[in-house]
């Protein structure tokens, strides 16, 4: 049953209808001293049916800081478990997140509205339940950036500065992020029940996920659909040059989109060995390991589902994981080179990437430069000095012949190669403006650039550049 509440939201609390073994019902702690709206996204509000006129009201900041209840909401913290860095970590859960409630949009699609950083829950373990401004800004921007590049992701509704400091390596300004997604259920939700002697809860969870998000599918079809979505998602990440950084099973969406942005990174120079998470000493979540790690995580999910889907059947289902991932990646990479998937085999982009790796060229700028080189038939390419570059360019030109004039190809490339990506140094600039000068203007500007990353944004041209010297080696760790 839906009931209309705050800002026109139409509530339908489906997760709360599950048994108490799935969560702890609780209000937000509500102890933020001076909630202040830093930014809010009207298109995200529209998506969930929230009237964005609310943004300007004092209640909005109070509600989304967790100080006041969301009228019509039904707050709860979810329990889940997971494998972290390849090791069973036991019970985890919403340690600093709180599901305020679920709503239906005009198309009857269900959406979670979730706070992050609103205070301790029974699943906080040693944590303080808080989030810092730096990590909230990064998560807020990442949702916009991935969506701008056509990659499935959670979204952020708003950022509320709390007015209090949070202790990390040093004291940092606190913040509460509100994120939305059809669901925040993770692989780790299934693992939780499988590893804690509650196997009889697994069909309840499967039925919930399937009824709400995959109506009509059998358990096997759900697993197969999730494996396909996950494979396509990782194909997308590899093609846009995105490293998640913490692909633990509790950070893998049961619906197959990007979730839980922590120390993620976008490639500046092309580097298969890119490790974006400073705390990842072994390089488990290195850029080129992401496909294998996603497969490993799916195996952990299959293990948890063994009582419902026999192992031999789930392994049959997973056989299509790598072919699906490679097909997605291939078609994205060919589009980046201005070509349809069937124009060439994978050696075309493989050889291209080797040239970039060898010449340490910037991934994004090299692709834009290649289009410009086609258009003008002049100019020096960033990877031109690498061994084999001339040979590769000759092969590339040959392949292009059947598919349009160089100018037409260049135009097609520009629709698939962004000018702007969410480089760490840009996030850092925006964070410093907020932290040091209380200035949200750069954040607002970067939001609009990342939402339209293929456009010119002539007033932001310096933001296309790789990190300036004083930002090189910027490290991002798990602690946030
Ligand atoms: P992550 O890998 O960052 O997604 O976090 C792993 C687990 O730790 C999740 O269950 C989080 O809810 C929890 N967690 C992370 N940071 C905090 C914090 N500051 N307070 C309480 N729990 C936290
Ligand atoms: Mg997480």
Tab-separated table of C-alpha atoms in Angstrom, residues 10-299:
chain	number	residue	atom	x	y	z
A	10	UNK	CA	4.565	7.874	-2.214
A	11	UNK	CA	5.783	5.463	0.423
A	12	UNK	CA	5.682	1.705	0.121
A	13	UNK	CA	7.891	0.100	2.750
A	14	UNK	CA	8.522	-3.319	1.202
A	15	UNK	CA	11.811	-4.181	2.899
A	16	UNK	CA	10.303	-3.369	6.307
A	17	UNK	CA	7.648	-6.021	5.576
A	18	UNK	CA	10.364	-8.715	5.796
A	19	UNK	CA	10.904	-10.459	9.155
A	20	UNK	CA	12.855	-8.780	11.937
A	21	UNK	CA	15.887	-11.003	11.166
A	22	UNK	CA	16.582	-8.692	8.199
A	23	UNK	CA	17.024	-5.382	10.046
A	24	UNK	CA	16.694	-3.292	13.164
A	25	UNK	CA	13.932	-0.692	13.066
A	26	UNK	CA	15.251	2.532	14.560
A	27	UNK	CA	15.097	6.297	14.084
A	28	UNK	CA	18.151	8.322	13.079
A	29	UNK	CA	20.203	9.420	16.061
A	30	UNK	CA	19.532	13.081	15.311
A	31	UNK	CA	22.444	14.859	16.864
A	32	UNK	CA	23.855	17.040	14.124
A	33	UNK	CA	24.563	20.454	15.585
A	34	UNK	CA	24.073	22.717	12.588
A	35	UNK	CA	22.679	20.963	9.513
A	36	UNK	CA	23.325	22.935	6.356
A	37	UNK	CA	22.348	21.996	2.817
A	38	UNK	CA	25.487	21.909	0.658
A	39	UNK	CA	23.910	20.644	-2.522
A	40	UNK	CA	20.853	18.740	-3.744
A	41	UNK	CA	20.094	17.229	-7.112
A	42	UNK	CA	16.695	18.158	-8.629
A	43	UNK	CA	16.847	15.395	-11.247
A	44	UNK	CA	17.343	12.777	-8.528
A	45	UNK	CA	14.429	14.284	-6.589
A	46	UNK	CA	12.263	14.115	-9.720
A	47	UNK	CA	13.198	10.476	-10.209
A	48	UNK	CA	11.715	9.483	-6.837
A	49	UNK	CA	8.764	11.886	-7.064
A	50	UNK	CA	10.064	14.387	-4.494
A	51	UNK	CA	9.108	18.024	-5.018
A	52	UNK	CA	12.426	19.896	-5.196
A	53	UNK	CA	10.752	23.016	-3.741
A	54	UNK	CA	11.479	21.215	-0.417
A	55	UNK	CA	15.209	21.836	-0.818
A	56	UNK	CA	14.909	25.461	0.289
A	57	UNK	CA	12.962	24.732	3.474
A	58	UNK	CA	14.678	24.423	6.879
A	59	UNK	CA	13.017	21.006	7.449
A	60	UNK	CA	14.835	19.547	4.453
A	61	UNK	CA	18.288	19.919	6.041
A	62	UNK	CA	16.946	18.659	9.397
A	63	UNK	CA	15.364	15.553	7.831
A	64	UNK	CA	18.307	14.625	5.632
A	65	UNK	CA	20.804	15.177	8.444
A	66	UNK	CA	18.813	12.644	10.446
A	67	UNK	CA	17.767	15.249	13.029
A	68	UNK	CA	14.038	15.079	12.248
A	69	UNK	CA	12.064	12.024	11.093
A	70	UNK	CA	11.017	11.819	7.447
A	71	UNK	CA	7.222	12.146	7.644
A	72	UNK	CA	5.768	8.931	6.235
A	73	UNK	CA	9.114	7.085	6.532
A	74	UNK	CA	9.884	3.856	8.386
A	75	UNK	CA	13.568	3.958	9.265
A	76	UNK	CA	15.668	0.834	9.691
A	77	UNK	CA	19.252	-0.422	9.525
A	78	UNK	CA	19.810	-3.538	7.390
A	79	UNK	CA	21.968	-6.448	8.455
A	80	UNK	CA	24.313	-8.185	6.022
A	81	UNK	CA	27.684	-9.914	6.086
A	82	UNK	CA	30.444	-10.384	3.563
A	83	UNK	CA	33.912	-11.291	2.391
A	84	UNK	CA	36.332	-8.391	2.716
A	85	UNK	CA	39.623	-8.601	0.809
A	86	UNK	CA	38.951	-12.270	0.157
A	87	UNK	CA	38.397	-13.199	3.807
A	88	UNK	CA	35.110	-13.975	5.555
A	89	UNK	CA	34.378	-10.901	7.693
A	90	UNK	CA	31.267	-12.100	9.528
A	91	UNK	CA	28.372	-9.839	10.308
A	92	UNK	CA	28.483	-6.316	8.921
A	93	UNK	CA	25.432	-4.243	8.093
A	94	UNK	CA	24.344	-0.624	7.850
A	95	UNK	CA	26.918	0.624	10.343
A	96	UNK	CA	26.444	4.233	9.383
A	97	UNK	CA	23.586	4.017	6.918
A	98	UNK	CA	19.884	4.157	7.635
A	99	UNK	CA	17.086	3.290	5.242
A	100	UNK	CA	14.550	6.089	5.827
A	101	UNK	CA	11.928	4.319	3.764
A	102	UNK	CA	10.956	3.170	0.295
A	103	UNK	CA	8.894	5.060	-2.265
A	104	UNK	CA	7.352	4.363	-5.643
A	105	UNK	CA	7.868	6.654	-8.607
A	106	UNK	CA	5.302	7.402	-11.304
A	107	UNK	CA	6.232	4.138	-13.070
A	108	UNK	CA	5.737	2.130	-9.875
A	109	UNK	CA	9.492	1.563	-9.629
A	110	UNK	CA	10.575	1.134	-5.994
A	111	UNK	CA	13.349	3.357	-4.550
A	112	UNK	CA	15.245	3.220	-1.266
A	113	UNK	CA	15.954	6.557	0.424
A	114	UNK	CA	19.013	6.003	2.578
A	115	UNK	CA	21.085	8.251	4.829
A	116	UNK	CA	24.823	7.646	5.167
A	117	UNK	CA	26.662	9.140	8.131
A	118	UNK	CA	23.637	9.733	10.349
A	119	UNK	CA	24.960	7.947	13.436
A	120	UNK	CA	25.577	4.600	15.068
A	121	UNK	CA	23.362	1.546	14.570
A	122	UNK	CA	23.522	-1.959	16.096
A	123	UNK	CA	25.817	-2.836	13.145
A	124	UNK	CA	28.400	-0.102	13.702
A	125	UNK	CA	30.960	-2.423	15.352
A	126	UNK	CA	33.942	-0.184	16.227
A	127	UNK	CA	32.792	2.657	13.950
A	128	UNK	CA	31.300	5.987	14.940
A	129	UNK	CA	28.423	5.865	12.466
A	130	UNK	CA	29.624	9.100	10.894
A	131	UNK	CA	30.829	10.156	7.469
A	132	UNK	CA	33.215	12.944	6.561
A	133	UNK	CA	32.603	15.673	4.025
A	134	UNK	CA	35.446	14.454	1.808
A	135	UNK	CA	33.986	10.964	1.315
A	136	UNK	CA	30.396	12.206	0.942
A	137	UNK	CA	31.389	14.659	-1.794
A	138	UNK	CA	33.266	11.877	-3.567
A	139	UNK	CA	30.267	9.532	-3.412
A	140	UNK	CA	27.882	12.297	-4.488
A	141	UNK	CA	29.998	13.130	-7.540
A	142	UNK	CA	30.672	9.508	-8.474
A	143	UNK	CA	26.970	8.775	-8.942
A	144	UNK	CA	26.676	11.723	-11.332
A	145	UNK	CA	29.865	10.798	-13.171
A	146	UNK	CA	28.941	7.161	-13.776
A	147	UNK	CA	25.440	8.043	-14.831
A	148	UNK	CA	26.842	10.674	-17.201
A	149	UNK	CA	28.883	7.895	-18.809
A	150	UNK	CA	25.897	5.563	-19.043
A	151	UNK	CA	26.898	3.160	-16.257
A	152	UNK	CA	24.325	1.813	-13.765
A	153	UNK	CA	24.802	3.289	-10.299
A	154	UNK	CA	23.200	4.456	-7.069
A	155	UNK	CA	22.436	8.191	-7.049
A	156	UNK	CA	22.785	10.887	-4.409
A	157	UNK	CA	19.940	13.225	-3.538
A	158	UNK	CA	21.767	15.696	-1.323
A	159	UNK	CA	24.660	16.511	0.956
A	160	UNK	CA	24.062	18.069	4.362
A	161	UNK	CA	27.016	19.490	6.282
A	162	UNK	CA	26.521	18.605	9.945
A	163	UNK	CA	28.369	21.499	11.551
A	164	UNK	CA	30.414	19.109	13.708
A	165	UNK	CA	33.810	17.520	13.346
A	166	UNK	CA	34.460	13.806	12.936
A	167	UNK	CA	37.716	12.211	14.078
A	168	UNK	CA	39.673	10.322	11.418
A	169	UNK	CA	43.481	10.539	11.045
A	170	UNK	CA	42.754	14.196	11.821
A	171	UNK	CA	39.448	15.887	12.715
A	172	UNK	CA	37.374	16.493	9.581
A	173	UNK	CA	34.039	18.200	8.912
A	174	UNK	CA	31.095	15.801	9.146
A	175	UNK	CA	28.466	15.313	6.487
A	176	UNK	CA	25.374	13.207	5.790
A	177	UNK	CA	24.768	11.890	2.273
A	178	UNK	CA	21.352	10.767	1.096
A	179	UNK	CA	21.491	8.161	-1.599
A	180	UNK	CA	18.806	6.477	-3.589
A	181	UNK	CA	18.730	3.182	-5.459
A	182	UNK	CA	16.010	0.700	-6.321
A	183	UNK	CA	17.545	-1.362	-3.520
A	184	UNK	CA	20.694	-1.456	-1.387
A	185	UNK	CA	20.583	-5.262	-1.067
A	186	UNK	CA	24.031	-6.763	-1.575
A	187	UNK	CA	25.551	-10.192	-2.240
A	188	UNK	CA	26.399	-10.049	1.465
A	189	UNK	CA	22.704	-10.131	2.420
A	190	UNK	CA	22.487	-13.675	1.058
A	191	UNK	CA	25.820	-14.652	2.595
A	192	UNK	CA	24.609	-13.418	5.968
A	193	UNK	CA	21.823	-15.965	6.209
A	194	UNK	CA	23.853	-18.795	4.646
A	195	UNK	CA	26.774	-18.363	7.054
A	196	UNK	CA	24.750	-17.806	10.216
A	197	UNK	CA	22.575	-20.918	10.205
A	198	UNK	CA	19.491	-19.137	8.858
A	199	UNK	CA	19.169	-20.817	5.449
A	200	UNK	CA	15.371	-20.728	5.738
A	201	UNK	CA	15.554	-16.920	5.357
A	202	UNK	CA	17.213	-17.175	1.930
A	203	UNK	CA	14.045	-17.999	-0.037
A	204	UNK	CA	12.323	-15.053	1.686
A	205	UNK	CA	15.081	-12.741	0.516
A	206	UNK	CA	15.134	-14.246	-2.992
A	207	UNK	CA	11.355	-13.924	-3.262
A	208	UNK	CA	11.549	-10.319	-2.107
A	209	UNK	CA	14.255	-9.403	-4.636
A	210	UNK	CA	12.553	-11.241	-7.482
A	211	UNK	CA	9.019	-10.004	-6.777
A	212	UNK	CA	10.087	-6.383	-6.459
A	213	UNK	CA	12.813	-6.137	-9.081
A	214	UNK	CA	12.725	-9.168	-11.394
A	215	UNK	CA	9.061	-10.203	-11.487
A	216	UNK	CA	8.352	-13.616	-12.967
A	217	UNK	CA	11.918	-14.958	-12.881
A	218	UNK	CA	12.835	-18.292	-11.314
A	219	UNK	CA	15.738	-18.406	-8.831
A	220	UNK	CA	18.052	-19.665	-11.576
A	221	UNK	CA	16.912	-16.966	-13.990
A	222	UNK	CA	17.522	-14.337	-11.327
A	223	UNK	CA	21.093	-15.583	-10.774
A	224	UNK	CA	21.659	-15.636	-14.500
A	225	UNK	CA	20.299	-12.095	-14.932
A	226	UNK	CA	22.402	-10.812	-12.042
A	227	UNK	CA	25.531	-12.507	-13.445
A	228	UNK	CA	24.838	-10.880	-16.829
A	229	UNK	CA	24.255	-7.454	-15.298
A	230	UNK	CA	27.386	-7.748	-13.185
A	231	UNK	CA	29.455	-8.826	-16.197
A	232	UNK	CA	28.143	-5.890	-18.231
A	233	UNK	CA	28.770	-3.520	-15.353
A	234	UNK	CA	32.410	-4.578	-15.064
A	235	UNK	CA	32.757	-4.339	-18.858
A	236	UNK	CA	31.525	-0.757	-18.498
A	237	UNK	CA	33.920	0.030	-15.652
A	238	UNK	CA	36.922	-1.270	-17.603
A	239	UNK	CA	35.918	0.740	-20.666
A	240	UNK	CA	35.403	4.034	-18.850
A	241	UNK	CA	38.584	3.468	-16.809
A	242	UNK	CA	36.876	3.212	-13.431
A	243	UNK	CA	38.399	1.339	-10.494
A	244	UNK	CA	35.996	0.704	-7.613
A	245	UNK	CA	38.684	0.078	-5.030
A	246	UNK	CA	36.771	-2.060	-2.502
A	247	UNK	CA	35.003	-4.866	-4.345
A	248	UNK	CA	34.112	-6.776	-1.192
A	249	UNK	CA	30.993	-8.946	-1.441
A	250	UNK	CA	29.168	-6.501	0.832
A	251	UNK	CA	29.817	-3.813	-1.767
A	252	UNK	CA	28.287	-5.791	-4.662
A	253	UNK	CA	24.695	-4.931	-5.571
A	254	UNK	CA	22.150	-7.754	-5.785
A	255	UNK	CA	20.668	-5.750	-8.669
A	256	UNK	CA	23.942	-5.350	-10.533
A	257	UNK	CA	24.790	-1.655	-10.349
A	258	UNK	CA	27.705	0.277	-8.862
A	259	UNK	CA	27.301	0.749	-5.131
A	260	UNK	CA	29.353	2.000	-2.137
A	261	UNK	CA	31.842	4.463	-3.483
A	262	UNK	CA	34.921	4.663	-1.274
A	263	UNK	CA	38.491	5.098	-2.471
A	264	UNK	CA	37.549	4.680	-6.143
A	265	UNK	CA	39.549	6.218	-8.959
A	266	UNK	CA	39.357	7.003	-12.647
A	267	UNK	CA	42.404	6.330	-14.774
A	268	UNK	CA	44.463	9.385	-15.558
A	269	UNK	CA	47.323	7.781	-17.511
A	270	UNK	CA	46.381	4.351	-18.797
A	271	UNK	CA	47.721	1.767	-16.361
A	272	UNK	CA	46.432	-1.792	-16.074
A	273	UNK	CA	48.148	-2.043	-12.692
A	274	UNK	CA	46.327	0.993	-11.263
A	275	UNK	CA	45.530	0.546	-7.533
A	276	UNK	CA	43.263	3.369	-6.409
A	277	UNK	CA	42.867	2.279	-2.786
A	278	UNK	CA	45.879	3.235	-0.700
A	279	UNK	CA	44.901	0.537	1.862
A	280	UNK	CA	44.929	-2.251	-0.773
A	281	UNK	CA	48.521	-3.347	-0.157
A	282	UNK	CA	48.249	-6.607	-2.127
A	283	UNK	CA	46.555	-4.991	-5.104
A	284	UNK	CA	43.586	-7.345	-4.856
A	285	UNK	CA	41.304	-4.703	-6.356
A	286	UNK	CA	43.760	-3.493	-8.971
A	287	UNK	CA	42.141	-2.121	-12.133
A	288	UNK	CA	42.844	-5.141	-14.340
A	289	UNK	CA	41.736	-7.598	-11.607
A	290	UNK	CA	38.172	-6.309	-11.455
A	291	UNK	CA	36.663	-8.895	-13.847
A	292	UNK	CA	38.203	-11.783	-11.904
A	293	UNK	CA	37.144	-10.306	-8.571
A	294	UNK	CA	33.550	-9.872	-9.745
A	295	UNK	CA	33.586	-13.536	-10.785
A	296	UNK	CA	35.035	-14.512	-7.383
A	297	UNK	CA	32.249	-12.533	-5.701
A	298	UNK	CA	29.629	-14.298	-7.821
A	299	UNK	CA	31.136	-17.619	-6.696
